[in-house]
Coordinates of N, CA and C in Angstrom, one line a residue:
M479 N -9.3 8.3 -2.6 CA -10.0 9.0 -1.6 C -9.8 8.2 -0.3
M480 N -9.5 8.9 0.8 CA -9.3 8.3 2.1 C -10.5 8.5 2.9
V481 N -11.0 7.4 3.4 CA -12.3 7.4 4.2 C -12.0 7.8 5.6
G482 N -11.0 7.3 6.2 CA -10.7 7.6 7.6 C -9.2 7.6 7.9
N483 N -8.8 8.0 9.1 CA -7.4 8.0 9.4 C -7.0 6.6 9.8
M484 N -6.0 6.0 9.1 CA -5.6 4.7 9.3 C -4.7 4.6 10.6
N485 N -4.4 5.7 11.2 CA -3.5 5.6 12.4 C -4.3 5.5 13.7
N486 N -5.6 5.7 13.6 CA -6.4 5.5 14.9 C -7.0 4.1 14.9
N487 N -7.5 3.7 16.0 CA -8.2 2.4 16.2 C -9.5 2.4 15.4
S488 N -9.5 1.6 14.3 CA -10.7 1.5 13.5 C -10.8 0.1 13.0
D489 N -11.9 -0.2 12.3 CA -12.0 -1.6 11.7 C -10.8 -2.0 10.9
A490 N -10.1 -1.0 10.3 CA -9.0 -1.4 9.5 C -7.8 -2.0 10.3
D491 N -7.9 -1.7 11.6 CA -6.8 -2.2 12.5 C -7.1 -3.6 13.1
I492 N -8.3 -4.1 12.8 CA -8.6 -5.4 13.3 C -7.8 -6.5 12.7
V493 N -7.2 -7.3 13.5 CA -6.4 -8.4 12.9 C -7.3 -9.6 12.7
L494 N -7.4 -10.1 11.5 CA -8.2 -11.2 11.2 C -7.4 -12.5 10.9
K495 N -8.0 -13.6 11.3 CA -7.3 -14.9 11.1 C -7.5 -15.3 9.6
I496 N -6.4 -15.4 8.9 CA -6.5 -15.8 7.5 C -6.4 -17.3 7.4
D497 N -7.2 -17.9 6.5 CA -7.1 -19.3 6.2 C -5.7 -19.8 5.9
E498 N -5.3 -20.9 6.4 CA -4.0 -21.4 6.3 C -3.6 -21.6 4.8
R499 N -4.6 -22.0 4.0 CA -4.3 -22.2 2.5 C -4.0 -20.9 1.9
D500 N -4.7 -19.8 2.3 CA -4.4 -18.5 1.7 C -3.0 -18.0 2.1
V501 N -2.6 -18.3 3.4 CA -1.3 -17.9 3.9 C -0.2 -18.6 3.0
E502 N -0.4 -19.9 2.8 CA 0.5 -20.7 2.1 C 0.7 -20.2 0.6
K503 N -0.4 -19.9 0.0 CA -0.4 -19.4 -1.3 C 0.4 -18.0 -1.4
L504 N 0.1 -17.1 -0.5 CA 0.8 -15.9 -0.4 C 2.3 -16.1 -0.2
L505 N 2.6 -16.9 0.7 CA 4.1 -17.2 1.0 C 4.8 -17.8 -0.2
N506 N 4.1 -18.7 -0.9 CA 4.7 -19.2 -2.1 C 5.0 -18.1 -3.1
R507 N 4.1 -17.2 -3.3 CA 4.3 -16.1 -4.2 C 5.5 -15.2 -3.8
I508 N 5.5 -15.0 -2.5 CA 6.6 -14.1 -1.9 C 8.0 -14.8 -2.1
H509 N 8.0 -16.1 -2.0 CA 9.3 -16.9 -2.2 C 9.7 -16.8 -3.6
R510 N 8.7 -16.9 -4.5 CA 9.1 -16.7 -6.0 C 9.7 -15.3 -6.2
I511 N 9.1 -14.3 -5.6 CA 9.6 -13.0 -5.8 C 11.0 -12.8 -5.3
Q512 N 11.3 -13.5 -4.1 CA 12.6 -13.5 -3.5 C 13.6 -14.1 -4.5
G513 N 13.2 -15.2 -5.2 CA 14.1 -15.8 -6.1 C 14.3 -14.9 -7.3
Q514 N 13.3 -14.2 -7.8 CA 13.5 -13.3 -8.9 C 14.4 -12.2 -8.5
L515 N 14.3 -11.7 -7.3 CA 15.2 -10.6 -6.8 C 16.7 -11.1 -6.7
T516 N 16.8 -12.3 -6.3 CA 18.2 -12.9 -6.3 C 18.8 -13.0 -7.7
A517 N 17.9 -13.4 -8.6 CA 18.4 -13.4 -10.0 C 18.8 -12.0 -10.5
V518 N 18.0 -11.0 -10.2 CA 18.3 -9.7 -10.6 C 19.6 -9.2 -10.0
E519 N 19.8 -9.6 -8.7 CA 21.0 -9.2 -8.0 C 22.3 -9.7 -8.8
G520 N 22.1 -11.0 -9.3 CA 23.2 -11.6 -10.1 C 23.4 -11.0 -11.4
M521 N 22.3 -10.3 -11.9 CA 22.3 -9.7 -13.3 C 22.9 -8.3 -13.3
I522 N 23.1 -7.7 -12.2 CA 23.5 -6.3 -12.1 C 25.0 -6.3 -12.3
K523 N 25.4 -6.4 -13.6 CA 26.8 -6.4 -14.0 C 26.8 -5.6 -15.3
P524 N 27.9 -5.0 -15.6 CA 28.0 -4.2 -16.8 C 27.7 -5.0 -18.1
E525 N 28.1 -6.3 -18.1 CA 28.0 -7.1 -19.3 C 26.6 -7.7 -19.5
T526 N 25.7 -7.5 -18.5 CA 24.4 -8.1 -18.6 C 23.5 -7.2 -19.5
D527 N 22.7 -7.8 -20.3 CA 21.8 -7.1 -21.2 C 20.8 -6.3 -20.4
F528 N 20.7 -5.0 -20.7 CA 19.9 -4.1 -20.0 C 18.4 -4.5 -20.2
K529 N 18.0 -4.9 -21.4 CA 16.6 -5.2 -21.6 C 16.2 -6.4 -20.8
K530 N 17.1 -7.4 -20.6 CA 16.8 -8.5 -19.7 C 16.6 -8.1 -18.3
N531 N 17.4 -7.1 -17.8 CA 17.2 -6.6 -16.5 C 15.9 -5.9 -16.3
M532 N 15.5 -5.1 -17.3 CA 14.2 -4.4 -17.2 C 13.0 -5.4 -17.3
I533 N 13.1 -6.4 -18.1 CA 12.0 -7.4 -18.1 C 11.9 -8.1 -16.8
Q534 N 13.0 -8.5 -16.2 CA 13.0 -9.2 -14.9 C 12.4 -8.3 -13.8
L535 N 12.8 -7.0 -13.8 CA 12.4 -6.0 -12.8 C 10.9 -5.8 -13.0
Q536 N 10.4 -5.7 -14.2 CA 8.9 -5.6 -14.4 C 8.2 -6.8 -14.0
A537 N 8.7 -8.0 -14.1 CA 8.1 -9.2 -13.7 C 8.0 -9.2 -12.1
I538 N 9.0 -8.7 -11.5 CA 9.0 -8.6 -10.0 C 7.9 -7.6 -9.6
I539 N 7.8 -6.4 -10.2 CA 6.8 -5.4 -9.9 C 5.4 -6.0 -10.0
S540 N 5.2 -6.7 -11.2 CA 3.9 -7.3 -11.4 C 3.6 -8.4 -10.4
A541 N 4.6 -9.2 -10.0 CA 4.4 -10.2 -9.0 C 4.0 -9.6 -7.6
M542 N 4.7 -8.5 -7.3 CA 4.4 -7.8 -6.0 C 3.0 -7.2 -6.0
E543 N 2.6 -6.7 -7.1 CA 1.2 -6.1 -7.2 C 0.2 -7.3 -7.1
S544 N 0.5 -8.4 -7.7 CA -0.4 -9.6 -7.5 C -0.5 -10.0 -6.0
V545 N 0.6 -10.0 -5.3 CA 0.5 -10.4 -3.9 C -0.3 -9.3 -3.1
R546 N -0.1 -8.1 -3.5 CA -0.8 -7.0 -2.8 C -2.3 -7.2 -3.0
L547 N -2.7 -7.4 -4.2 CA -4.1 -7.5 -4.5 C -4.7 -8.8 -3.9
E548 N -4.0 -9.9 -3.9 CA -4.5 -11.1 -3.3 C -4.6 -10.9 -1.8
L549 N -3.7 -10.3 -1.2 CA -3.8 -10.0 0.3 C -5.0 -9.2 0.6
I550 N -5.3 -8.2 -0.2 CA -6.5 -7.4 0.0 C -7.8 -8.3 -0.2
Q551 N -7.8 -9.1 -1.2 CA -8.9 -10.1 -1.4 C -9.1 -11.0 -0.2
V552 N -8.0 -11.6 0.2 CA -8.1 -12.5 1.4 C -8.6 -11.8 2.6
K553 N -8.1 -10.6 2.9 CA -8.5 -9.9 4.1 C -10.0 -9.5 4.0
L554 N -10.4 -9.1 2.8 CA -11.9 -8.8 2.6 C -12.7 -10.0 2.8
K555 N -12.3 -11.1 2.2 CA -13.1 -12.4 2.3 C -13.2 -12.8 3.8
T556 N -12.0 -12.7 4.5 CA -12.0 -13.0 5.9 C -12.9 -12.1 6.7
K557 N -12.9 -10.8 6.4 CA -13.7 -9.9 7.2 C -15.2 -10.1 6.9
I558 N -15.5 -10.4 5.7 CA -16.9 -10.7 5.3 C -17.4 -11.9 6.0
L559 N -16.6 -13.0 6.0 CA -17.0 -14.2 6.7 C -17.1 -14.0 8.2
T560 N -16.3 -13.2 8.8 CA -16.3 -12.9 10.2 C -17.6 -12.2 10.5
E561 N -18.0 -11.2 9.7 CA -19.2 -10.4 9.9 C -20.4 -11.3 9.7
L562 N -20.4 -12.1 8.7 CA -21.6 -13.0 8.5 C -21.7 -14.0 9.7
S563 N -20.6 -14.5 10.2 CA -20.7 -15.4 11.3 C -21.3 -14.7 12.6
S564 N -20.9 -13.4 12.8 CA -21.4 -12.6 13.9 C -22.9 -12.4 13.7
M565 N -23.3 -12.1 12.5 CA -24.7 -11.9 12.2 C -25.6 -13.2 12.5
M566 N -25.0 -14.3 12.1 CA -25.7 -15.6 12.2 C -25.9 -15.8 13.7
K567 N -24.9 -15.5 14.5 CA -25.0 -15.7 16.0 C -26.2 -14.8 16.6
V568 N -26.3 -13.6 16.1 CA -27.3 -12.7 16.6 C -28.7 -13.2 16.2
L569 N -28.8 -13.7 15.0 CA -30.1 -14.2 14.5 C -30.6 -15.5 15.1
K570 N -29.7 -16.2 15.7 CA -30.1 -17.5 16.4 C -30.8 -17.3 17.7

């Protein structure tokens, strides 16, 4: 279910500052995925076992899904902390 149009200026378009540790963690995962892709690239040969190719491709898909979910988690955490900080300023 879509709540709003993602093409207009909305809260979804706000750029939030992500903690440097979270950035590093995400980049490490992405670099591992790049390594897996390089391995698959070398495996795309007629003599390579099809099952091994499929296992490696599934691992890449799972890793990409993990990065996607982690990025959502980091953005939500950042948004919540930003909102809490704003509320605290108002309450003071």
